[in-house]
Amino acid sequence: MKKTYPMNSLFNGMKKRLGLGLVTCLSICHLSSAQTTGVTVVSTTTENGITTKTLSNGTIVKTVADGYYLDTAFYKNSNVLKETKVKKYWKFTDRIGVATSFTKDGEDQSLYLKSGGYNSLSANHFWGIFGLGLTGGYQYFNVKDEYQNYPKLLATLNGLDPNALKFSKVSPYQDFYLLAGPAIAVPLGKKFSLDFDLKAGFFNSKAASFGATALWNGFDRTISRVSPSANTWHAGGLLNIDLLYSLSNWAIGLNVQGFSTKTDYITEGREVTTPLINEARAVEFTRTNGGCNFGLAISHTFGNTCARTVYTLLPPPPAPVICNTPTLVDGSNGKMYENGSTEKPSFKWKSTSPAPENEEYIFKLYRADGSGVPIYSQTTKASSLDLPANVSLVSNDESSFYYYTIQSSQEGKCLSEAAAASFGYKAKPVQAISATKPAEDQYIFKIFGGSTATKYFNGGSGSGRRKASHKVVAKPAETVAKPKTVVPKRKVSGVSKTTTIVNYENVATNPNIKWPADLPLPKQPSVYEYEVQRLSTGDCKPTGQVAKYKFYIDPKIQVISELSLTNQKEDSFL
């Protein structure tokens, strides 16, 4: 006959444990919040969101209310030291819910665990969003009814009635743990937060206890039994993730919890082929026990639960040191010295400071070439300065310009703006250059010929013919005594074909060419042709149009007459 045990007493015991843990958490939170950690305050005033507290030790502290923003005038006028203190507080969190155990594939599953319950309590101290603390708790897992199948199978194989088995009282699997580690509280807006609580430490695990016996020859024989091992301590870890909704110093929300540890237990029983007449065999196992729990979380914070910005009054700062710009009183500003002058400028200034005895001056001389590098500098307490002999100022043929600056300094604590001036040396005068005679135009001329002519005679020609404009009389030979006669333009008959051989070529500045003295006259009447063309001034190359002319020469009467070619245009020179 199957013997059963009521489970109400077991659940009632678990409920008492969970309720006791929750009451303990709330009691500790109330006691903690009732403690006072403040300093004695002599007086407190609040104005425009700024609370000013005078403490018993004489310190004055200004605190800005949440959501109140200060303008820059507060910092400038109040002479305060700003210090933002990080949010520091304690948080107690209690979690309660359903615990679920998982078994890896391939591991012994003879514990037959199913869902149970858990209750854990965490205490963390936070600095900003980071915290550190402890977690203690308890969880249990019930045993599935399937554990009865194996003893019944053994009884059937040994010829016994399975319903006649006696099942022992079932004790659940239990874990007690105490862990330590970090925590993180991430705010999600003004009301929600997401807490991560990771802890590691030791688990005290007690395996489940259950079994069955059968009556054999008047004696109870163990068919199958599972019981805890004497070794109950193992290392383990726990991770809590809480989604909380804030209600002032309290917060409620959901919890997800993951854990991992190891468990030792003993199995005592018989194989399927082992007769009941023999003793049962006991074997000890170690298995990994891990799971995921789901439940509710409630937390309470106390202490300094909000960050604050503190402004501590400071003594008045010392008066600032001001450096005044000196005033130039020399006459070098804008002065131009003559070229080659050996005179050097002398620099003078006067102080504008109310305390000139503490003042010193920095003089710098620059060449106005855009480099910005001083060619001479000196620090002095005098109000005048002459350049030393080794400082040479450029005074060559070109103009030379310089500028200089004077600044004042008070004990090296400040530097005034610069007073600046400039001077220079004139360039060497440029000597006047006499005007040069402009280059004359040049012309190249060529004489071709000549062609023999039998006679010449008077005769009119068309009005389109050009009148004689150039008449050149050849230089007569010394033996000829007759005077030269210029013959008017004539028509010439009996002229043979004109040759293209150049008889003479030369360059002249007068376009009105005369018969060259070194060119002999023909022995019989002849007609010669010559060309005239302008030469370029820069490269002496022919340029412009070519002017062509013809001459008839009779050596007997020494007459040179210009002849016009019919229908040939003759251009003049510019």
Coordinates of C-alpha atoms in Angstrom, one line a residue:
M1 CA 0.0 0.0 0.0
K2 CA 1.4 3.3 -1.0
K3 CA 2.1 5.7 1.9
T4 CA 1.8 9.4 1.3
Y5 CA 2.8 12.4 3.3
P6 CA 1.0 15.8 3.3
M7 CA 3.0 18.7 1.8
N8 CA 1.1 21.4 3.6
S9 CA 3.5 21.3 6.6
L10 CA 6.5 21.6 4.2
F11 CA 5.1 24.7 2.4
N12 CA 4.1 26.3 5.7
G13 CA 7.6 26.0 7.0
M14 CA 9.0 27.6 3.8
K15 CA 6.5 30.5 4.0
K16 CA 7.6 31.1 7.6
R17 CA 11.3 31.3 6.5
L18 CA 10.6 33.7 3.6
G19 CA 8.4 36.0 5.8
L20 CA 10.9 36.1 8.5
G21 CA 13.6 37.2 6.0
L22 CA 11.4 40.0 4.7
V23 CA 10.6 41.3 8.2
T24 CA 14.3 41.2 9.1
C25 CA 15.1 43.4 6.0
L26 CA 12.5 46.0 6.8
S27 CA 13.5 46.2 10.5
I28 CA 17.1 46.8 9.6
C29 CA 16.2 49.5 7.1
H30 CA 14.1 51.4 9.6
L31 CA 16.8 51.2 12.2
S32 CA 19.4 52.5 9.8
S33 CA 17.3 55.4 8.6
A34 CA 16.6 56.5 12.1
Q35 CA 20.4 57.0 12.7
T36 CA 21.7 60.6 12.5
T37 CA 24.9 61.3 10.7
G38 CA 24.7 65.1 10.3
V39 CA 26.9 67.8 11.9
T40 CA 25.5 70.4 14.3
V41 CA 24.1 73.3 12.4
V42 CA 24.1 76.7 14.1
S43 CA 21.9 78.5 11.6
T44 CA 20.3 77.8 8.2
T45 CA 19.0 80.3 5.6
T46 CA 17.6 79.6 2.1
E47 CA 17.3 82.2 -0.6
N48 CA 16.8 81.7 -4.4
G49 CA 17.5 78.0 -4.2
I50 CA 20.7 78.4 -2.2
T51 CA 20.8 77.1 1.3
T52 CA 23.5 78.6 3.5
K53 CA 24.4 76.6 6.7
T54 CA 26.7 77.8 9.4
L55 CA 28.2 74.8 11.2
S56 CA 29.4 74.5 14.8
N57 CA 33.0 74.5 13.7
G58 CA 32.6 77.9 12.0
T59 CA 32.5 76.5 8.4
I60 CA 30.0 78.2 6.1
V61 CA 28.5 75.8 3.4
K62 CA 26.2 76.8 0.6
T63 CA 24.1 74.0 -1.0
V64 CA 22.2 74.3 -4.3
A65 CA 18.7 72.8 -4.4
D66 CA 18.0 70.1 -6.9
G67 CA 17.0 71.6 -10.3
Y68 CA 18.3 75.1 -9.4
Y69 CA 20.9 76.5 -11.7
L70 CA 23.3 79.3 -10.8
D71 CA 24.4 82.0 -13.2
T72 CA 27.9 83.1 -13.6
A73 CA 27.4 86.2 -11.5
F74 CA 27.1 84.0 -8.4
Y75 CA 30.6 82.7 -9.0
K76 CA 32.1 86.1 -9.7
N77 CA 30.4 88.0 -6.8
S78 CA 30.4 85.4 -4.0
N79 CA 34.1 84.4 -4.1
V80 CA 33.3 80.7 -3.5
L81 CA 35.0 77.4 -4.1
K82 CA 32.8 75.0 -6.0
E83 CA 33.0 71.3 -5.0
T84 CA 30.6 68.7 -6.2
K85 CA 30.2 65.8 -3.8
V86 CA 29.4 62.4 -5.2
K87 CA 26.1 60.7 -4.3
K88 CA 26.8 58.3 -1.3
Y89 CA 24.2 56.1 0.4
W90 CA 23.4 52.7 1.8
K91 CA 20.9 50.5 0.1
F92 CA 19.2 47.4 1.5
T93 CA 17.4 45.2 -1.0
D94 CA 15.2 42.1 -0.2
R95 CA 14.2 39.7 -3.0
I96 CA 11.7 36.9 -2.9
G97 CA 10.3 34.6 -5.6
V98 CA 10.3 31.3 -7.4
A99 CA 13.6 29.3 -7.7
T100 CA 14.2 26.9 -10.6
S101 CA 17.1 24.5 -10.9
F102 CA 18.7 23.3 -14.1
T103 CA 20.7 20.1 -14.7
K104 CA 23.3 19.9 -17.4
D105 CA 23.0 17.1 -20.1
G106 CA 25.0 14.0 -19.1
E107 CA 25.0 14.7 -15.4
D108 CA 23.3 12.6 -12.8
Q109 CA 19.6 13.5 -12.5
S110 CA 18.8 11.3 -9.6
L111 CA 17.9 14.3 -7.4
Y112 CA 14.6 14.9 -9.3
L113 CA 14.5 18.6 -8.4
K114 CA 11.7 20.9 -9.4
S115 CA 10.8 24.6 -8.6
G116 CA 11.0 26.0 -5.1
G117 CA 11.5 29.4 -3.6
Y118 CA 14.2 31.9 -2.6
N119 CA 14.8 34.8 -0.3
S120 CA 17.9 37.0 -0.4
L121 CA 19.0 40.2 1.3
S122 CA 21.7 42.5 0.0
A123 CA 23.4 45.4 1.8
N124 CA 25.5 47.7 -0.4
H125 CA 27.2 51.1 0.1
F126 CA 27.2 53.2 -3.0
W127 CA 29.6 56.0 -4.2
G128 CA 27.8 57.4 -7.2
I129 CA 26.5 54.5 -9.3
F130 CA 29.2 52.1 -7.9
G131 CA 28.7 50.1 -4.7
L132 CA 30.2 47.3 -2.7
G133 CA 28.5 45.0 -0.2
L134 CA 27.2 41.6 1.0
T135 CA 24.4 39.3 0.1
G136 CA 23.0 36.5 2.2
G137 CA 20.1 34.3 1.4
Y138 CA 18.3 30.9 1.3
Q139 CA 16.7 28.9 -1.5
Y140 CA 15.1 25.5 -1.7
F141 CA 13.9 23.1 -4.4
N142 CA 11.2 20.5 -4.1
V143 CA 11.4 16.8 -5.4
K144 CA 9.4 15.5 -8.3
D145 CA 7.1 12.6 -7.8
E146 CA 9.0 10.8 -10.6
Y147 CA 11.5 9.6 -8.0
Q148 CA 9.0 6.8 -7.1
N149 CA 9.2 5.2 -10.6
Y150 CA 12.6 3.6 -10.0
P151 CA 11.8 1.8 -6.7
K152 CA 8.5 0.5 -8.2
L153 CA 10.4 -0.9 -11.2
L154 CA 12.8 -2.8 -8.8
A155 CA 9.9 -4.2 -6.8
T156 CA 8.2 -5.5 -9.9
L157 CA 11.3 -7.2 -11.1
N158 CA 11.8 -8.9 -7.7
G159 CA 8.2 -10.2 -7.6
L160 CA 6.9 -7.7 -5.1
D161 CA 3.8 -5.5 -5.2
P162 CA 4.9 -1.9 -6.1
N163 CA 2.0 -0.6 -4.1
A164 CA 3.3 -2.3 -1.0
L165 CA 6.5 -0.1 -1.0
K166 CA 7.1 2.2 1.9
F167 CA 8.3 5.7 0.9
S168 CA 10.3 7.8 3.4
K169 CA 9.6 11.4 4.2
V170 CA 10.8 13.8 1.5
S171 CA 13.1 16.6 2.5
P172 CA 13.8 19.4 -0.1
Y173 CA 17.1 20.5 -1.5
Q174 CA 18.4 23.6 0.4
D175 CA 21.1 26.3 -0.2
F176 CA 22.3 28.8 2.4
Y177 CA 24.9 31.3 1.2
L178 CA 26.9 34.4 2.2
L179 CA 28.5 36.3 -0.6
A180 CA 30.4 39.6 -1.2
G181 CA 31.1 41.7 -4.3
P182 CA 30.4 44.9 -6.3
A183 CA 27.1 46.5 -7.4
I184 CA 26.1 49.0 -10.0
A185 CA 22.9 51.2 -9.9
V186 CA 22.2 52.8 -13.3
P187 CA 19.5 55.5 -13.2
L188 CA 16.8 55.3 -15.9
G189 CA 15.2 58.7 -15.8
K190 CA 14.0 60.2 -12.5
K191 CA 12.0 57.3 -11.2
F192 CA 13.4 54.0 -12.6
S193 CA 16.8 52.4 -12.0
L194 CA 18.5 49.2 -13.1
D195 CA 20.6 47.5 -10.4
F196 CA 23.3 44.9 -11.1
D197 CA 24.5 43.0 -8.0
L198 CA 27.3 40.5 -8.6
K199 CA 28.5 38.5 -5.6
A200 CA 30.8 35.5 -5.0
G201 CA 31.4 33.4 -1.9
F202 CA 30.4 30.1 -0.2
F203 CA 27.2 28.0 -0.5
N204 CA 26.2 25.5 2.2
S205 CA 24.2 23.0 0.1
K206 CA 22.1 20.2 1.6
A207 CA 20.8 17.7 -1.0
A208 CA 17.3 16.4 -1.0
S209 CA 16.4 13.3 1.0
F210 CA 13.9 10.6 -0.2
G211 CA 13.7 6.8 -0.6
A212 CA 11.7 3.6 -0.5
T213 CA 11.8 0.2 1.4
A214 CA 10.1 -3.2 0.8
L215 CA 9.2 -6.0 3.2
W216 CA 11.3 -9.1 2.5
N217 CA 11.2 -12.2 4.7
G218 CA 9.8 -10.1 7.5
F219 CA 12.5 -7.5 7.2
D220 CA 12.4 -4.0 5.5
R221 CA 14.9 -3.9 2.7
T222 CA 16.1 -0.6 1.1
I223 CA 15.1 -0.4 -2.5
S224 CA 16.4 3.1 -3.4
R225 CA 17.5 6.1 -1.3
V226 CA 19.0 9.6 -1.9
S227 CA 20.5 11.5 1.1
P228 CA 22.8 14.5 1.7
S229 CA 26.6 14.1 1.9
A230 CA 28.7 15.2 4.9
N231 CA 30.6 17.6 2.6
T232 CA 28.2 20.6 2.3
W233 CA 30.5 23.6 1.6
H234 CA 31.3 24.8 -2.0
A235 CA 32.2 28.0 -3.7
G236 CA 29.6 29.7 -5.9
G237 CA 28.4 32.9 -7.4
L238 CA 25.1 34.9 -7.6
L239 CA 24.0 37.7 -10.0
N240 CA 20.9 39.9 -9.2
I241 CA 19.3 42.2 -11.8
D242 CA 16.6 44.5 -10.3
L243 CA 14.4 46.9 -12.2
L244 CA 13.2 49.3 -9.5
Y245 CA 10.6 52.1 -9.3
S246 CA 11.5 54.8 -6.8
L247 CA 9.1 56.0 -4.1
S248 CA 11.1 58.5 -2.1
N249 CA 13.6 56.4 -0.1
W250 CA 11.8 53.2 -1.0
A251 CA 11.7 51.3 -4.3
I252 CA 9.8 48.3 -5.6
G253 CA 10.3 46.3 -8.7
L254 CA 11.2 43.0 -10.4
N255 CA 14.1 40.7 -9.8
V256 CA 16.0 38.1 -11.9
Q257 CA 18.6 36.0 -10.2
G258 CA 21.1 33.6 -11.5
F259 CA 23.3 31.3 -9.4
S260 CA 25.9 28.5 -9.8
T261 CA 27.4 26.1 -7.2
K262 CA 28.2 22.4 -6.6
T263 CA 26.3 19.8 -4.5
D264 CA 27.4 16.5 -2.9
Y265 CA 24.9 13.7 -2.3
I266 CA 24.7 9.9 -1.8
T267 CA 22.6 7.4 -3.7
E268 CA 21.9 4.0 -2.0
G269 CA 20.1 1.3 -3.9
R270 CA 20.1 -1.8 -6.0
E271 CA 20.6 -2.4 -9.7
V272 CA 17.8 -3.9 -11.7
T273 CA 19.5 -7.3 -11.7
T274 CA 20.5 -7.3 -8.0
P275 CA 18.3 -9.5 -5.9
L276 CA 17.0 -8.2 -2.6
I277 CA 18.8 -10.8 -0.7
N278 CA 22.0 -8.8 -1.2
E279 CA 22.9 -5.5 0.5
A280 CA 22.3 -2.2 -1.3
R281 CA 25.3 -0.3 -2.8
A282 CA 26.0 3.3 -1.7
V283 CA 27.7 5.8 -4.2
E284 CA 28.6 9.5 -3.5
F285 CA 28.1 12.0 -6.4
T286 CA 29.1 15.7 -7.0
R287 CA 27.1 17.7 -9.4
T288 CA 26.9 21.3 -10.6
N289 CA 23.7 23.0 -9.4
G290 CA 22.7 26.2 -11.2
G291 CA 19.5 27.9 -11.9
C292 CA 17.5 31.1 -12.6
N293 CA 15.1 32.6 -10.1
F294 CA 12.3 35.1 -10.7
G295 CA 10.6 37.3 -8.2
L296 CA 10.0 40.7 -6.6
A297 CA 12.4 43.2 -5.0
I298 CA 12.0 45.9 -2.5
S299 CA 14.8 48.3 -1.5
H300 CA 15.4 51.1 1.0
T301 CA 18.1 53.8 0.9
F302 CA 19.3 55.9 3.8
G303 CA 22.2 58.3 4.5
N304 CA 23.2 61.0 2.0
T305 CA 20.9 59.9 -0.7
C306 CA 21.5 62.7 -3.2
A307 CA 24.5 64.4 -4.7
R308 CA 25.0 68.0 -3.9
T309 CA 27.1 71.0 -5.0
V310 CA 28.9 72.7 -2.1
Y311 CA 30.3 76.3 -2.2
T312 CA 32.7 77.2 0.6
L313 CA 33.4 80.9 1.2
L314 CA 37.1 81.9 0.6
P315 CA 39.0 84.9 1.9
P316 CA 39.1 87.9 -0.5
P317 CA 41.8 87.5 -3.1
P318 CA 44.7 89.9 -3.2
A319 CA 44.4 93.0 -5.3
P320 CA 45.5 92.3 -8.9
V321 CA 48.8 93.8 -10.0
I322 CA 48.4 96.1 -13.0
C323 CA 51.1 97.2 -15.4
N324 CA 50.7 100.6 -17.0
T325 CA 51.9 101.3 -20.6
P326 CA 54.8 103.8 -20.5
T327 CA 54.6 107.1 -22.6
L328 CA 57.3 107.9 -25.2
V329 CA 58.9 111.3 -24.9
D330 CA 61.7 111.1 -27.4
G331 CA 61.7 112.7 -30.8
S332 CA 62.8 109.6 -32.8
N333 CA 59.3 108.6 -33.8
G334 CA 58.9 109.1 -37.5
K335 CA 62.4 110.7 -37.9
M336 CA 64.4 110.0 -41.1
Y337 CA 68.2 110.2 -40.9
E338 CA 70.3 111.2 -43.9
N339 CA 72.0 108.4 -45.9
G340 CA 75.4 107.6 -44.5
S341 CA 74.7 109.4 -41.2
T342 CA 76.5 107.9 -38.2
E343 CA 73.9 109.4 -35.8
K344 CA 72.0 106.8 -33.7
P345 CA 68.6 107.5 -32.2
S346 CA 68.2 108.0 -28.4
F347 CA 65.1 106.5 -26.8
K348 CA 63.3 108.1 -23.8
W349 CA 60.0 107.4 -22.0
K350 CA 58.3 108.0 -18.7
S351 CA 56.2 105.9 -16.4
T352 CA 52.5 106.1 -15.9
S353 CA 52.4 103.7 -13.0
P354 CA 51.4 104.9 -9.4
A355 CA 54.4 102.9 -8.1
P356 CA 57.3 103.5 -10.6
E357 CA 59.9 102.3 -8.0
N358 CA 58.6 98.7 -8.5
E359 CA 58.6 99.0 -12.3
E360 CA 61.1 97.8 -14.9
Y361 CA 61.0 98.3 -18.7
I362 CA 61.6 95.9 -21.6
F363 CA 63.0 97.6 -24.7
K364 CA 63.0 95.8 -28.1
L365 CA 64.3 97.0 -31.5
Y366 CA 63.1 95.5 -34.7
R367 CA 64.1 95.8 -38.4
A368 CA 60.9 96.5 -40.4
D369 CA 61.3 93.5 -42.7
G370 CA 58.3 91.5 -41.4
S371 CA 60.4 88.9 -39.5
G372 CA 59.1 90.0 -36.1
V373 CA 62.5 89.0 -34.5
P374 CA 64.1 91.8 -32.4
I375 CA 67.7 92.7 -33.4
Y376 CA 68.3 94.1 -29.9
S377 CA 66.5 93.9 -26.6
Q378 CA 67.3 95.0 -23.0
T379 CA 65.5 95.1 -19.6
T380 CA 66.3 98.2 -17.6
K381 CA 64.9 100.3 -14.7
A382 CA 66.0 103.6 -16.3
S383 CA 63.7 105.7 -18.4
S384 CA 66.1 106.2 -21.3
L385 CA 68.4 104.1 -23.4
D386 CA 71.2 104.6 -26.0
L387 CA 72.1 101.8 -28.4
P388 CA 75.5 100.3 -27.8
A389 CA 78.3 100.6 -30.3
N390 CA 78.0 96.9 -31.4
V391 CA 74.4 97.5 -32.7
S392 CA 74.9 98.6 -36.3
L393 CA 71.9 100.0 -38.2
V394 CA 71.9 99.3 -41.9
S395 CA 72.4 102.6 -43.9
N396 CA 73.3 101.6 -47.5
D397 CA 72.0 102.9 -50.8
E398 CA 68.5 101.7 -50.0
S399 CA 66.1 103.0 -47.4
S400 CA 66.3 101.3 -44.0
F401 CA 63.3 101.4 -41.6
Y402 CA 63.1 100.3 -37.9
Y403 CA 60.6 100.2 -35.1
Y404 CA 60.9 99.7 -31.3
T405 CA 58.6 98.9 -28.4
I406 CA 58.6 99.7 -24.7
Q407 CA 56.7 97.6 -22.1
S408 CA 56.6 97.8 -18.3
S409 CA 56.6 95.0 -15.8
Q410 CA 55.7 94.9 -12.1
E411 CA 57.9 92.4 -10.2
G412 CA 57.5 89.9 -13.1
K413 CA 53.7 89.5 -12.3
C414 CA 52.3 91.3 -15.3
L415 CA 53.3 92.9 -18.6
S416 CA 51.8 96.0 -20.1
E417 CA 50.8 96.7 -23.6
A418 CA 53.6 98.0 -25.8
A419 CA 54.3 101.6 -26.7
A420 CA 55.8 101.6 -30.2
A421 CA 57.5 104.1 -32.6
S422 CA 59.5 104.0 -35.8
F423 CA 62.4 105.7 -37.5
G424 CA 64.5 105.2 -40.7
Y425 CA 67.4 106.1 -42.9
K426 CA 67.0 107.8 -46.3
A427 CA 68.1 106.1 -49.5
K428 CA 71.2 107.4 -51.4
P429 CA 70.2 110.2 -53.9
V430 CA 70.0 109.0 -57.5
Q431 CA 72.2 111.0 -59.9
A432 CA 70.4 112.5 -62.9
I433 CA 71.0 110.7 -66.1
S434 CA 71.4 112.8 -69.3
A435 CA 69.0 112.1 -72.0
T436 CA 70.4 109.9 -74.8
K437 CA 70.0 110.7 -78.4
P438 CA 67.3 108.6 -79.9
A439 CA 68.4 106.1 -82.4
E440 CA 68.2 107.1 -86.0
D441 CA 66.2 105.1 -88.5
Q442 CA 68.2 102.9 -90.8
Y443 CA 67.5 101.7 -94.3
I444 CA 68.9 99.0 -96.5
F445 CA 69.2 99.6 -100.2
K446 CA 70.2 97.3 -103.1
I447 CA 71.2 98.3 -106.7
F448 CA 70.4 95.8 -109.5
G449 CA 71.5 96.2 -113.2
G450 CA 72.0 97.3 -115.5
S451 CA 70.2 97.0 -118.8
T452 CA 71.5 98.8 -121.9
A453 CA 69.4 101.5 -123.6
T454 CA 70.0 102.9 -127.1
K455 CA 68.5 106.3 -126.6
Y456 CA 66.2 108.4 -124.4
F457 CA 63.9 111.2 -125.4
N458 CA 61.3 113.7 -124.1
G459 CA 57.8 112.6 -123.8
G460 CA 54.8 112.9 -121.6
S461 CA 53.4 110.0 -119.7
G462 CA 50.1 109.3 -118.1
S463 CA 49.0 111.3 -115.2
G464 CA 49.1 108.2 -113.0
R465 CA 52.9 108.2 -113.2
R466 CA 54.9 109.5 -110.3
K467 CA 57.0 112.6 -110.6
A468 CA 60.7 112.4 -110.0
S469 CA 61.2 112.6 -106.3
H470 CA 64.7 111.3 -105.8
K471 CA 67.6 112.4 -108.0
V472 CA 71.0 111.2 -107.3
V473 CA 74.0 112.6 -109.2
A474 CA 76.9 110.3 -109.3
K475 CA 80.2 111.6 -108.2
P476 CA 82.1 112.6 -111.5
A477 CA 85.5 111.4 -112.3
E478 CA 88.3 113.9 -111.7
T479 CA 89.1 113.9 -115.4
V480 CA 85.7 115.1 -116.4
A481 CA 85.4 118.8 -116.5
K482 CA 81.9 119.2 -117.8
P483 CA 79.2 120.2 -115.3
K484 CA 76.6 117.6 -114.4
T485 CA 73.2 118.1 -116.0
V486 CA 70.1 116.6 -114.5
V487 CA 68.0 115.3 -117.3
P488 CA 64.2 115.3 -116.8
K489 CA 62.3 112.1 -116.7
R490 CA 62.4 110.5 -120.1
K491 CA 61.0 107.6 -122.0
V492 CA 63.7 105.1 -122.8
S493 CA 63.8 102.9 -125.9
G494 CA 65.8 99.9 -126.8
V495 CA 66.0 98.6 -123.2
S496 CA 67.1 95.0 -122.9
K497 CA 65.9 92.7 -120.1
T498 CA 66.7 93.9 -116.6
T499 CA 69.1 91.7 -114.7
T500 CA 68.4 90.6 -111.1
I501 CA 72.1 90.6 -110.0
V502 CA 72.8 92.8 -107.0
N503 CA 75.5 95.2 -107.9
Y504 CA 75.6 97.0 -104.6
E505 CA 74.1 96.6 -101.1
N506 CA 74.6 98.9 -98.1
V507 CA 72.8 100.5 -95.0
A508 CA 72.2 104.2 -94.7
T509 CA 70.3 106.5 -92.4
N510 CA 69.0 108.7 -95.3
P511 CA 66.3 107.1 -97.4
N512 CA 67.2 109.5 -100.2
I513 CA 70.0 107.3 -101.6
K514 CA 72.8 108.8 -103.8
W515 CA 74.8 106.8 -106.3
P516 CA 77.6 105.2 -104.3
A517 CA 81.0 106.7 -104.9
D518 CA 82.7 103.3 -105.0
L519 CA 80.4 101.9 -107.7
P520 CA 81.8 102.6 -111.2
L521 CA 79.5 104.1 -113.9
P522 CA 78.5 102.0 -116.9
K523 CA 80.4 102.4 -120.2
Q524 CA 77.3 102.8 -122.2
P525 CA 73.8 104.1 -121.5
S526 CA 72.1 101.8 -119.0
V527 CA 69.1 101.5 -116.8
Y528 CA 69.6 100.4 -113.1
E529 CA 67.0 99.4 -110.5
Y530 CA 67.3 99.9 -106.8
E531 CA 65.2 99.0 -103.7
V532 CA 64.9 100.7 -100.3
Q533 CA 63.4 99.2 -97.1
R534 CA 63.4 100.3 -93.4
L535 CA 65.3 98.2 -90.7
S536 CA 63.8 97.4 -87.3
T537 CA 65.4 99.4 -84.4
G538 CA 65.6 96.3 -82.1
D539 CA 67.0 93.5 -84.2
C540 CA 67.9 95.4 -87.5
K541 CA 65.6 93.1 -89.5
P542 CA 63.9 94.5 -92.7
T543 CA 60.4 95.7 -91.9
G544 CA 57.6 97.4 -93.8
Q545 CA 57.1 97.6 -97.5
V546 CA 59.8 97.7 -100.2
A547 CA 60.2 100.9 -102.4
K548 CA 61.5 100.2 -105.9
Y549 CA 63.1 102.8 -108.3
K550 CA 64.9 102.9 -111.7
F551 CA 67.7 105.1 -113.0
Y552 CA 68.9 105.8 -116.6
I553 CA 72.7 106.6 -116.7
D554 CA 74.5 108.0 -119.8
P555 CA 78.2 108.0 -119.0
K556 CA 78.9 110.6 -121.7
I557 CA 76.8 113.3 -120.3
Q558 CA 76.7 111.8 -116.7
V559 CA 73.0 112.1 -116.3
I560 CA 71.1 110.0 -113.7
S561 CA 67.4 110.1 -114.3
E562 CA 64.7 108.2 -112.3
L563 CA 62.4 106.2 -114.5
S564 CA 59.0 105.0 -113.6
L565 CA 57.7 101.5 -114.3
T566 CA 54.4 101.4 -115.9
N567 CA 51.6 100.2 -113.6
Q568 CA 54.1 99.8 -110.6
K569 CA 53.2 101.5 -107.3
E570 CA 56.1 103.3 -105.6
D571 CA 55.6 103.9 -101.8
S572 CA 57.2 106.6 -99.7
F573 CA 59.0 106.1 -96.4
L574 CA 57.9 107.1 -93.0

